[in-house]
Amino acid sequence: MPRPVALDGCEFDMTQVVLTDLTKKYLGATAPAVDRLNLECESGRLHALLGPSGCGKTTTMKMIAGLLKPNSGDIAFDGASVLHTPAERRGAVMVFQNYLLFPYMSVGENVGFGLKMRGVDKQTIRRRVAEMLELVRLPGIEARRPKQLSGGQQQRVALARALIVQPKVLLLDEPLSNLDAHLRDEMRELIRTIQQQMNITTIFVTHDQEEAVVLADRIALMFDGVLHQVDAPQRFYDGPVSARVARFFGGANFLPGQMHNGQFESRLGCFAVGQGAVLNGPALLTIRPEAIQLCAAESGSQQKNHLPGRIISRLYTGANTRVKVQVNEFTLTVIADPHAVDAARTGDMVTLYLAPERLWTLPIESP
Amino acid sequence: MTNQTRLTHLLRWLALSALLFWLLLPLIPLLIWSFAFRWPFPLLLPESWSLRAWQIAFSARSGMLAALWNSLVIAVAVTLVSMLVSIPAGRAMGMHRFRGKRVVEFLLLAPTIVPPLAVVLGIHVLFIRYGLADTRLGVMLVHLSPIMPYAVLVMAGVFANYNPEYEEQARSLGAGPLRTFWYVTLPAIFPGMMVAGLFAFLISWSQYITTLLIGGGFIKTLPILLFAVAGANDTALTAAISIIFVIPALLLLLLTARYLTGEDAAAGGFGRV
Ligand SMILES: Nc1ncnc2c1ncn2[C@@H]1O[C@H](COP(=O)(O)OP(=O)(O)OP(=O)(O)O)[C@@H](O)[C@H]1O
Ligand SMILES: [Mg+2]
């Protein structure tokens, strides 16, 4: 249901976006760049389209924006197909990765471009441009040239230029990837604030899972043009649908075995697990590195969910320490508090505790 | 203005002045000749001066004004047509890969390799059949043959350096195809168009053989007139008409000089931004 939201005198229609079996195959390509993608983006929410480089994120965004024609499938805004609406009337505005500010226009002309195309009078344009530049925290820079701005400033001007037309859907292609770490935090916060203020349906592309987790209400994860999982960020940590998804989110430990009567049986023994995805039969136990507790060797490795092991390497990364522990023929990666493992040395014997509620089982993937 | 930019400005002015000097130098003897009345051999300057040559040049009898007009109309029309064709053609050549591109490239360059006389003789036969011989339209068409390779190659260079995502950005912000071209594509390719246009104009302006053969002597342009006058042994008149012939080309070169060098250079496109 579209519902206008008031903000400084401008109104936004909240728009729901539904992609159905969306497919794009480039001319001469062997495999489709986007393959039967089904996705529903709730209105007024911030969605991340996540995936490694070349998985078809930009292709998907361009199709939603109307800049690229899909081979098959449908795109609907609020239940009505927009497949035959040209880009300029679709109301889905895309912000490109490299800003693309028109170089021979001033910042003010750049930001006002969309309104000029809509035939808005000069007076109103000038006022709205000032408002938008204020919104992205760059007040009063109308007269400057894009060349005179830093990357972060250009990115914000590009954002203002998109927001000024009150888009139904805002599409951000890698909005943060060209910025340095400090600017990235600032921009991330700005996007989040503006998105929440305006309740504008937003899809942003990223290849950085951490960024997706921090920013998005929901994440859609893609590999090779295929959507693998759409969920709330937390679910990618406690309920990945496949080892590949788990790995993309930093999962490192996978143990093959069998689920039997709610227990996981493997070469390393029997484990109590929380509610997993697999009830009975062959399964893959995923243990997140931060879910393993390192204990002293003598603290009873005979107890349930405890494993004896030997430290084979440790790597201090500042906030935490990554420890590799050999358990029989398996190597498990553990992320530990640096202080807790201060005394542990390579070669020391330790006991690992795997908390049942943090274990997750997956069906064995057919190779 | 910083010292740096002041220096580059100075250097650019120096370069431009040197270029002008080089171009104008040969005009000085022509200028003297055009005002000379009697100039016996060993003298460094004429013995007596007169406006006779210029008066004849601008009289209706000489046909100079008609020829100037003819040359202008033909060169402007040919320039416009070559632009209309070379923008889409250059875009295809510079931005897209397609089957048979090499062949198209070769065909485009062919007129620059084959002797023009051979081309024109071939075209002449066809033009007689289609009633284009001895017409202004026929002359315009034949001028396009040496022009198109250069015009398309310049525009292909511009588009090779061009990022079409700017157009997508404009579309996404609500500009239709026409306004996208006007507000986004055109400003980006404008310097390149100026250069291609300059080439087109100058090539058409200086055509002699093609105009003579296809125009059959009926279409009198400045070069045709110039050759006729030069044959008549009136050095002063020849000099005056030569100057009239060179001036429009020089003016055009000056007007477009900024697109040939420096920040507005034709190769700019969007590539350098
Ligand atoms: N115009 C095109 N013609 C042919 N193939 C293309 C074209 N654009 C993209 N591709 C291919 O389609 C696939 C998906 O490209 P896309 O740009 O959508 O990926 P992406 O997820 O945005 O990657 P990145 O994170 O690197 O930007 C890639 O394999 C790419 O090589
Ligand atoms: Mg991309």
XYZ file of C-alpha atoms and ligand atoms in Angstrom:
672
model
C 0.000 0.000 0.000
C 1.606 3.305 -0.987
C 1.473 5.792 1.810
C 2.769 9.340 1.467
C 5.314 10.345 4.022
C 5.846 14.002 4.729
C 9.310 15.465 4.989
C 10.040 19.185 4.764
C 7.117 19.633 2.452
C 8.005 16.827 0.068
C 6.046 13.652 -0.134
C 7.319 10.200 -0.851
C 5.262 7.345 -2.071
C 6.510 4.169 -0.536
C 6.864 1.613 -3.234
C 7.139 -2.129 -3.096
C 9.360 -3.742 -5.716
C 8.805 -7.289 -6.899
C 11.110 -9.084 -9.316
C 9.744 -12.241 -10.891
C 11.960 -14.735 -12.716
C 14.096 -11.836 -13.906
C 16.672 -13.053 -16.418
C 19.341 -11.234 -18.396
C 21.734 -12.839 -20.811
C 24.179 -10.522 -22.556
C 24.655 -10.972 -26.269
C 27.348 -13.572 -26.867
C 27.623 -14.618 -23.210
C 27.447 -18.322 -22.449
C 25.690 -18.067 -19.082
C 23.039 -15.554 -18.067
C 24.372 -12.641 -15.970
C 21.155 -12.789 -13.941
C 19.242 -16.046 -13.823
C 15.540 -16.292 -12.845
C 15.805 -13.870 -9.968
C 12.826 -13.698 -7.605
C 12.911 -10.950 -5.031
C 10.431 -8.909 -3.092
C 11.579 -5.597 -1.647
C 9.277 -4.248 1.015
C 8.292 -0.635 0.670
C 10.225 1.909 2.653
C 13.002 -0.479 3.585
C 16.710 -0.605 2.938
C 17.713 -3.714 1.032
C 21.201 -4.901 0.229
C 22.021 -6.772 -2.926
C 25.160 -8.599 -1.922
C 27.549 -10.779 -3.869
C 31.090 -11.127 -5.154
C 32.331 -9.120 -8.139
C 30.699 -10.075 -11.427
C 27.714 -11.875 -9.916
C 25.196 -9.642 -11.695
C 24.413 -6.945 -9.137
C 24.788 -3.966 -11.459
C 22.898 -5.828 -14.172
C 19.984 -6.350 -11.773
C 19.988 -2.686 -10.736
C 20.020 -1.473 -14.338
C 17.072 -3.693 -15.127
C 15.097 -2.261 -12.198
C 16.015 1.260 -13.300
C 14.880 0.518 -16.852
C 18.321 1.021 -18.358
C 18.623 -2.599 -19.440
C 15.908 -4.785 -20.914
C 15.561 -8.207 -19.298
C 15.319 -11.243 -21.569
C 12.438 -12.574 -19.545
C 10.682 -12.132 -16.244
C 8.880 -9.159 -14.764
C 9.498 -6.105 -12.607
C 6.556 -4.667 -10.699
C 6.273 -1.534 -8.572
C 3.334 -1.722 -6.174
C 1.880 -4.633 -8.078
C 1.931 -3.012 -11.527
C 4.471 -4.127 -14.104
C 6.875 -1.385 -15.153
C 8.567 -3.465 -17.815
C 7.297 -1.230 -20.589
C 7.817 2.051 -18.768
C 10.957 3.777 -20.081
C 13.684 4.664 -17.602
C 12.871 8.370 -17.568
C 9.309 7.742 -16.407
C 9.891 4.779 -14.134
C 10.741 6.743 -11.022
C 13.561 4.416 -10.038
C 16.680 6.529 -9.833
C 20.080 4.918 -9.953
C 23.225 6.357 -8.399
C 26.250 4.906 -10.139
C 29.371 3.650 -8.466
C 31.573 6.384 -9.957
C 29.146 9.256 -9.206
C 28.930 10.436 -12.840
C 28.410 14.107 -12.044
C 28.022 15.950 -15.339
C 31.418 17.646 -15.621
C 30.381 20.788 -17.518
C 27.568 21.635 -15.110
C 27.941 23.252 -11.710
C 27.021 21.316 -8.595
C 23.742 23.233 -8.434
C 22.884 22.405 -12.057
C 23.775 18.778 -11.429
C 21.490 18.494 -8.416
C 18.692 20.381 -10.165
C 18.937 18.333 -13.373
C 16.069 15.967 -12.563
C 13.684 18.801 -11.698
C 14.652 20.720 -14.831
C 13.760 17.644 -16.872
C 10.377 17.638 -15.133
C 9.751 21.235 -16.148
C 9.882 22.667 -12.626
C 10.327 26.451 -12.514
C 13.754 27.912 -11.761
C 12.781 29.447 -8.421
C 11.563 26.137 -7.022
C 14.576 24.303 -8.387
C 16.932 26.722 -6.664
C 15.146 26.280 -3.343
C 14.996 22.488 -3.572
C 18.644 22.241 -4.604
C 19.611 24.212 -1.507
C 17.450 21.908 0.634
C 18.977 18.778 -0.824
C 22.547 19.993 -0.429
C 21.690 20.760 3.176
C 20.315 17.253 3.571
C 23.588 15.703 2.420
C 25.474 18.166 4.621
C 27.083 20.168 1.840
C 25.182 23.452 2.099
C 26.038 26.332 -0.212
C 28.275 24.625 -2.742
C 25.932 25.175 -5.727
C 28.448 27.241 -7.693
C 31.313 24.772 -7.488
C 32.361 22.474 -10.277
C 32.324 18.685 -9.754
C 36.068 18.610 -10.436
C 36.665 20.738 -7.348
C 35.034 18.215 -5.010
C 36.539 15.268 -3.197
C 35.284 11.750 -3.868
C 33.118 11.738 -0.786
C 31.605 15.111 -1.651
C 30.898 13.997 -5.208
C 29.178 10.909 -3.870
C 26.952 13.049 -1.657
C 26.130 15.418 -4.511
C 25.183 12.389 -6.618
C 22.912 11.261 -3.778
C 21.296 14.712 -3.567
C 20.775 14.712 -7.335
C 18.893 11.414 -7.051
C 16.846 12.337 -3.979
C 15.642 15.678 -5.354
C 13.255 13.970 -7.776
C 11.635 12.034 -4.914
C 12.195 8.657 -6.533
C 9.844 5.766 -5.887
C 12.862 3.541 -5.620
C 16.439 4.582 -4.917
C 19.094 2.332 -6.407
C 22.615 2.765 -5.064
C 25.359 0.881 -6.882
C 28.312 0.348 -4.545
C 27.837 3.752 -2.913
C 30.748 3.280 -0.539
C 33.336 1.279 -2.418
C 35.243 4.282 -3.789
C 35.576 5.963 -0.406
C 38.278 5.535 2.206
C 37.405 3.865 5.492
C 36.692 7.058 7.414
C 34.433 8.581 4.762
C 32.721 5.245 4.339
C 31.460 5.269 7.931
C 30.204 8.807 7.542
C 28.465 8.078 4.246
C 27.009 4.856 5.602
C 25.458 6.731 8.470
C 24.186 9.453 6.132
C 22.500 6.939 3.850
C 20.897 5.199 6.800
C 19.625 8.462 8.300
C 18.225 9.825 5.064
C 16.641 6.521 4.168
C 14.894 6.315 7.519
C 13.821 9.956 7.433
C 12.307 9.598 4.001
C 11.173 5.990 4.188
C 12.252 5.606 0.626
C 12.449 2.081 -0.773
C 16.175 1.639 -1.300
C 18.249 -1.109 -2.834
C 21.969 -0.824 -2.521
C 24.630 -2.980 -4.040
C 27.715 -4.106 -2.210
C 30.256 -6.877 -2.279
C 31.113 -6.322 1.388
C 29.056 -8.490 3.741
C 29.868 -6.360 6.753
C 28.525 -3.265 5.029
C 25.334 -5.117 4.099
C 24.869 -6.254 7.677
C 25.394 -2.814 9.154
C 23.108 -1.000 6.723
C 20.365 -3.248 5.478
C 17.029 -4.357 6.820
C 17.225 -7.340 4.521
C 20.016 -8.857 2.489
C 19.736 -10.672 -0.833
C 22.842 -12.725 -1.509
C 23.747 -13.607 -5.103
C 26.346 -15.873 -6.626
C 26.878 -16.141 -10.397
C 23.587 -14.497 -11.266
C 21.570 -16.722 -8.939
C 19.935 -15.599 -5.715
C 20.982 -17.881 -2.849
C 19.422 -16.439 0.261
C 17.186 -13.513 1.168
C 16.959 -12.878 4.874
C 17.469 -10.533 7.766
C 21.206 -9.951 8.350
C 21.367 -12.077 11.509
C 20.125 -15.157 9.655
C 23.209 -15.254 7.458
C 25.179 -15.935 10.628
C 22.896 -18.346 12.475
C 21.043 -19.917 9.573
C 22.963 -19.908 6.286
C 21.334 -22.042 3.612
C 24.590 -23.448 2.288
C 28.267 -23.778 3.092
C 28.952 -21.230 0.355
C 26.714 -18.666 2.018
C 28.263 -19.438 5.393
C 31.761 -19.012 3.955
C 30.844 -15.684 2.375
C 29.846 -14.468 5.828
C 33.076 -15.598 7.409
C 32.057 -19.118 8.356
C 35.195 -21.260 8.392
C 34.518 -24.618 10.036
C 32.549 -27.370 8.375
C 32.289 -30.902 9.690
C 30.599 -33.667 7.672
C 28.530 -36.281 9.502
C 25.037 -37.607 10.174
C 22.052 -36.188 11.983
C 20.494 -38.853 14.139
C 17.776 -38.323 16.758
C 18.603 -34.632 17.137
C 22.283 -35.430 17.612
C 25.095 -34.848 15.184
C 27.421 -37.817 14.788
C 30.823 -37.353 13.201
C 34.428 -38.527 13.222
C 35.020 -36.123 16.110
C 32.224 -37.642 18.166
C 28.666 -36.818 19.039
C 27.358 -33.233 19.377
C 24.194 -31.777 20.775
C 22.933 -29.152 18.321
C 20.293 -26.470 18.343
C 17.419 -26.515 15.881
C 19.182 -27.085 12.585
C 17.968 -27.258 9.054
C 18.434 -31.013 8.829
C 16.423 -33.485 10.892
C 17.920 -36.816 9.920
C 20.502 -38.145 7.485
C 23.784 -36.840 6.078
C 24.567 -33.297 7.153
C 27.271 -30.677 7.375
C 27.856 -29.077 10.747
C 28.810 -25.399 10.502
C 30.629 -23.872 13.421
C 31.307 -20.146 13.249
C 34.839 -19.274 14.396
C 33.515 -16.861 17.026
C 31.120 -19.534 18.375
C 33.927 -21.743 19.677
C 35.179 -21.212 23.210
C 38.803 -21.924 24.013
C 39.331 -23.468 27.460
C 42.352 -24.775 29.300
C 43.311 -28.361 28.421
C 42.436 -29.845 31.803
C 38.816 -28.591 31.761
C 37.423 -32.010 30.851
C 37.434 -32.785 27.158
C 35.265 -35.841 27.893
C 32.147 -33.711 28.463
C 29.473 -33.288 25.807
C 30.415 -30.804 23.012
C 33.978 -30.516 24.281
C 36.923 -31.379 22.020
C 40.646 -31.711 22.765
C 42.994 -30.011 20.308
C 46.429 -28.507 19.747
C 47.078 -24.891 18.741
C 48.935 -24.838 15.412
C 48.947 -21.114 14.733
C 47.718 -17.794 16.044
C 47.266 -14.470 14.372
C 46.699 -11.269 16.292
C 44.450 -8.905 14.287
C 43.952 -6.158 16.868
C 40.368 -6.580 17.972
C 40.727 -10.333 18.253
C 43.040 -13.273 17.718
C 42.489 -15.977 15.116
C 43.664 -19.305 16.417
C 43.901 -22.488 14.366
C 43.414 -25.651 16.376
C 44.143 -29.168 15.170
C 41.545 -31.737 16.262
C 42.441 -35.155 14.866
C 42.652 -34.617 11.109
C 40.498 -31.466 11.223
C 41.684 -27.890 11.601
C 39.208 -25.558 13.259
C 39.503 -21.765 13.152
C 38.624 -19.969 16.359
C 38.205 -16.240 16.844
C 39.051 -15.460 20.438
C 39.412 -12.501 22.743
C 43.146 -11.630 22.653
C 43.302 -11.421 26.455
C 41.736 -14.827 26.915
C 44.402 -16.504 24.802
C 47.299 -14.326 25.903
C 49.112 -17.172 27.563
C 48.375 -19.815 24.935
C 51.353 -20.747 22.764
C 51.575 -22.602 19.486
C 51.766 -26.299 20.325
C 49.741 -26.020 23.547
C 46.896 -28.437 24.168
C 43.475 -26.827 24.622
C 39.850 -27.824 24.980
C 37.244 -26.421 22.624
C 33.663 -25.930 23.695
C 30.969 -25.801 21.000
C 27.770 -24.354 22.445
C 24.809 -26.400 21.058
C 22.629 -23.363 20.348
C 25.336 -21.914 18.095
C 25.698 -24.987 15.928
C 23.831 -25.184 12.636
C 23.477 -28.122 10.302
C 23.144 -27.991 6.541
C 22.133 -30.617 4.045
C 25.205 -32.079 2.307
C 25.506 -30.342 -1.052
C 25.738 -32.604 -4.015
C 28.974 -31.628 -5.701
C 45.185 33.049 -11.011
C 48.094 31.000 -9.724
C 51.589 31.260 -11.129
C 51.203 27.837 -12.660
C 48.112 28.705 -14.672
C 49.578 32.091 -15.626
C 52.576 30.279 -17.051
C 50.501 27.816 -19.025
C 48.414 30.688 -20.377
C 51.558 32.505 -21.441
C 52.913 29.407 -23.125
C 49.649 28.831 -24.935
C 49.638 32.395 -26.204
C 53.211 32.068 -27.373
C 52.395 28.849 -29.200
C 49.330 30.387 -30.798
C 51.235 33.491 -31.895
C 53.985 31.369 -33.385
C 51.390 29.338 -35.271
C 49.706 32.498 -36.556
C 53.024 33.968 -37.659
C 53.829 30.788 -39.532
C 50.463 30.831 -41.247
C 50.486 34.540 -42.047
C 54.063 34.783 -43.240
C 53.375 33.445 -46.758
C 50.495 35.870 -47.020
C 52.771 38.915 -46.849
C 54.216 38.613 -50.399
C 50.696 37.898 -51.641
C 49.461 41.044 -49.969
C 52.250 43.108 -51.569
C 51.581 41.582 -54.959
C 47.881 42.336 -54.760
C 48.585 46.072 -54.371
C 51.512 46.220 -56.792
C 51.070 48.210 -60.006
C 54.537 48.014 -61.457
C 57.183 45.799 -59.907
C 60.242 45.454 -62.132
C 62.600 42.616 -61.374
C 65.494 43.686 -59.142
C 63.430 45.901 -56.823
C 62.616 44.657 -53.319
C 59.259 46.482 -53.276
C 56.948 47.544 -56.116
C 57.684 50.793 -57.915
C 54.072 51.957 -57.750
C 50.915 50.796 -55.961
C 47.263 50.486 -56.943
C 43.879 49.141 -55.849
C 43.147 47.829 -59.339
C 43.340 44.121 -58.454
C 40.999 44.483 -55.509
C 38.538 46.551 -57.522
C 38.425 43.870 -60.199
C 38.144 41.109 -57.584
C 35.060 42.696 -56.041
C 33.439 43.662 -59.333
C 30.648 41.496 -60.705
C 32.738 40.874 -63.798
C 35.316 38.721 -61.982
C 32.678 36.398 -60.534
C 34.625 36.287 -57.254
C 31.651 37.019 -54.991
C 29.530 34.365 -56.689
C 32.350 31.856 -56.376
C 32.881 32.757 -52.698
C 29.190 32.246 -52.099
C 29.221 28.919 -53.951
C 32.218 27.699 -51.984
C 30.623 28.732 -48.692
C 27.271 27.106 -49.423
C 28.908 23.875 -50.536
C 31.389 23.721 -47.653
C 28.764 24.492 -44.992
C 26.262 21.987 -46.377
C 28.909 19.302 -46.727
C 30.152 19.975 -43.193
C 26.642 19.647 -41.751
C 25.927 16.431 -43.634
C 29.268 14.916 -42.669
C 28.518 15.732 -39.008
C 25.084 14.150 -39.184
C 26.604 10.955 -40.532
C 29.837 10.841 -38.586
C 28.247 11.195 -35.127
C 26.293 7.925 -35.281
C 28.967 6.244 -37.407
C 31.761 7.343 -35.068
C 29.735 6.152 -32.112
C 29.320 2.721 -33.635
C 32.992 2.551 -34.564
C 34.306 3.901 -31.292
C 32.017 2.243 -28.776
C 30.721 -1.011 -30.147
C 32.260 -4.176 -31.360
C 30.384 -5.774 -34.192
C 30.787 -8.366 -36.886
C 32.672 -7.025 -39.888
C 33.991 -3.950 -38.087
C 37.412 -4.394 -39.698
C 35.850 -4.404 -43.148
C 33.936 -1.228 -42.395
C 37.110 0.382 -41.070
C 38.961 -0.541 -44.241
C 36.195 0.719 -46.507
C 36.168 3.963 -44.557
C 39.875 4.466 -44.995
C 39.921 3.378 -48.626
C 39.207 6.853 -50.072
C 42.333 8.172 -48.361
C 44.479 5.520 -50.081
C 42.995 5.341 -53.590
C 44.073 8.300 -55.806
C 41.204 10.825 -55.787
C 41.302 11.170 -59.544
C 40.460 7.482 -59.978
C 37.593 7.777 -57.512
C 36.177 10.864 -59.134
C 36.365 9.471 -62.639
C 34.384 6.463 -61.456
C 31.861 8.594 -59.653
C 31.527 10.873 -62.672
C 30.196 8.055 -64.825
C 27.573 7.252 -62.216
C 26.651 10.878 -61.641
C 26.056 11.452 -65.361
C 23.632 8.538 -65.292
C 21.775 9.916 -62.256
C 21.760 13.494 -63.529
C 24.033 14.674 -60.732
C 26.891 15.746 -62.997
C 27.238 19.503 -63.458
C 25.035 20.184 -60.415
C 25.816 21.733 -57.064
C 24.303 18.696 -55.307
C 26.648 16.438 -57.244
C 29.645 18.528 -56.192
C 28.553 18.390 -52.563
C 28.208 14.618 -52.747
C 31.618 14.144 -54.300
C 33.225 16.363 -51.637
C 31.905 13.962 -48.998
C 34.090 11.191 -50.372
C 37.447 12.590 -49.150
C 35.803 14.063 -46.010
C 33.984 11.119 -44.481
C 37.065 9.071 -43.509
C 38.474 11.921 -41.451
C 35.175 12.963 -39.938
C 34.270 9.438 -38.876
C 37.743 8.696 -37.540
C 37.770 11.859 -35.422
C 34.337 11.059 -34.005
C 35.298 7.415 -33.418
C 38.236 8.696 -31.369
C 35.908 10.893 -29.349
C 33.496 8.051 -28.654
C 36.270 5.613 -27.801
C 36.954 7.951 -24.906
C 33.332 8.381 -23.926
C 31.432 6.855 -21.024
C 27.839 6.071 -22.056
C 26.838 5.646 -18.415
C 26.442 9.442 -18.275
C 23.541 8.987 -20.658
C 22.077 6.246 -18.486
C 22.399 8.535 -15.493
C 20.509 11.270 -17.330
C 17.774 8.849 -18.405
C 17.446 7.613 -14.864
C 17.025 11.194 -13.642
C 14.142 11.728 -16.039
C 15.595 12.945 -19.341
C 14.124 11.435 -22.500
C 16.398 10.352 -25.376
C 16.377 13.756 -27.106
C 17.127 15.767 -24.010
C 19.756 13.244 -22.968
C 21.481 13.901 -26.287
C 21.146 17.662 -25.926
C 22.231 18.004 -22.299
C 24.678 15.137 -21.923
C 25.993 13.684 -25.177
C 26.350 16.899 -27.146
C 28.415 18.848 -24.595
C 30.721 15.866 -24.242
C 31.385 15.413 -27.938
C 31.242 19.095 -28.875
C 35.017 19.722 -29.005
C 35.433 16.655 -31.205
C 32.614 17.822 -33.446
C 34.352 21.158 -33.854
C 37.529 19.456 -34.984
C 35.733 17.076 -37.349
C 33.734 20.018 -38.675
C 36.885 22.057 -39.214
C 38.420 19.216 -41.194
C 35.272 18.785 -43.257
C 35.039 22.479 -44.045
C 38.700 22.850 -44.970
C 38.721 19.756 -47.168
C 35.619 20.891 -49.031
C 36.968 24.449 -49.233
C 40.135 23.345 -50.991
C 38.679 20.817 -53.446
C 39.680 21.465 -57.053
C 39.825 18.298 -59.155
C 36.577 16.860 -57.787
C 34.707 20.141 -58.258
C 36.113 20.604 -61.749
C 35.205 17.111 -62.955
C 31.787 16.705 -61.343
C 30.813 20.369 -61.699
C 31.994 20.308 -65.302
C 32.960 23.983 -65.107
C 29.366 24.988 -64.357
C 29.825 25.018 -60.604
C 32.353 27.782 -60.015
C 33.929 27.700 -56.584
C 36.835 29.814 -55.383
C 39.537 27.242 -56.250
C 38.100 26.914 -59.780
C 38.137 30.680 -60.179
C 41.604 30.906 -58.701
C 43.039 28.450 -61.220
C 41.345 30.256 -64.089
C 42.715 33.611 -62.976
C 46.166 32.208 -62.337
C 46.201 30.981 -65.927
C 45.417 34.471 -67.198
C 48.766 35.892 -66.071
C 47.382 38.667 -63.838
C 49.596 38.262 -60.787
C 47.978 41.034 -58.761
C 44.475 39.661 -59.256
C 45.671 36.131 -58.506
C 47.218 37.376 -55.279
C 44.051 39.220 -54.252
C 41.840 36.210 -54.856
C 44.310 33.924 -53.083
C 44.031 36.108 -50.012
C 40.258 36.065 -50.215
C 40.487 32.293 -50.485
C 42.717 31.893 -47.435
C 40.956 34.261 -45.042
C 37.787 32.260 -44.253
C 39.890 29.170 -43.580
C 42.179 31.121 -41.269
C 39.257 32.653 -39.398
C 37.718 29.233 -38.907
C 40.995 27.839 -37.660
C 41.272 30.674 -35.136
C 37.711 30.175 -33.939
C 38.243 26.473 -33.330
C 41.842 26.666 -32.093
C 40.776 26.164 -28.481
C 39.365 22.750 -29.371
C 42.632 21.650 -30.915
C 44.804 22.200 -27.863
C 44.661 22.524 -24.123
C 41.872 21.647 -21.764
C 39.096 21.604 -24.317
C 40.968 19.250 -26.624
C 38.848 17.076 -28.829
C 39.985 13.824 -27.315
C 38.494 14.944 -23.995
C 35.096 13.319 -24.285
C 34.226 12.333 -20.760
C 37.346 10.267 -20.485
C 39.518 12.786 -18.716
C 37.009 13.833 -16.105
N 27.584 -4.957 -21.356
C 27.944 -6.227 -21.082
N 28.149 -7.124 -22.073
C 28.482 -8.393 -21.804
N 28.657 -8.888 -20.580
C 28.488 -8.067 -19.539
C 28.119 -6.694 -19.730
N 28.030 -6.109 -18.519
C 28.323 -7.072 -17.622
N 28.586 -8.238 -18.218
C 28.900 -9.523 -17.541
O 27.806 -9.894 -16.755
C 28.219 -10.364 -15.484
C 27.594 -9.536 -14.391
O 28.050 -8.214 -14.480
P 27.635 -7.105 -13.430
O 28.274 -5.837 -13.877
O 26.166 -7.108 -13.266
O 28.347 -7.632 -12.113
P 28.472 -6.948 -10.684
O 27.906 -7.901 -9.709
O 27.898 -5.580 -10.720
O 30.044 -6.893 -10.498
P 30.945 -5.789 -9.771
O 30.834 -6.034 -8.310
O 32.308 -6.090 -10.290
O 30.455 -4.451 -10.196
C 29.736 -10.301 -15.487
O 30.220 -11.596 -15.761
C 30.075 -9.361 -16.604
O 31.271 -9.741 -17.221
Mg 28.775 -3.606 -10.531
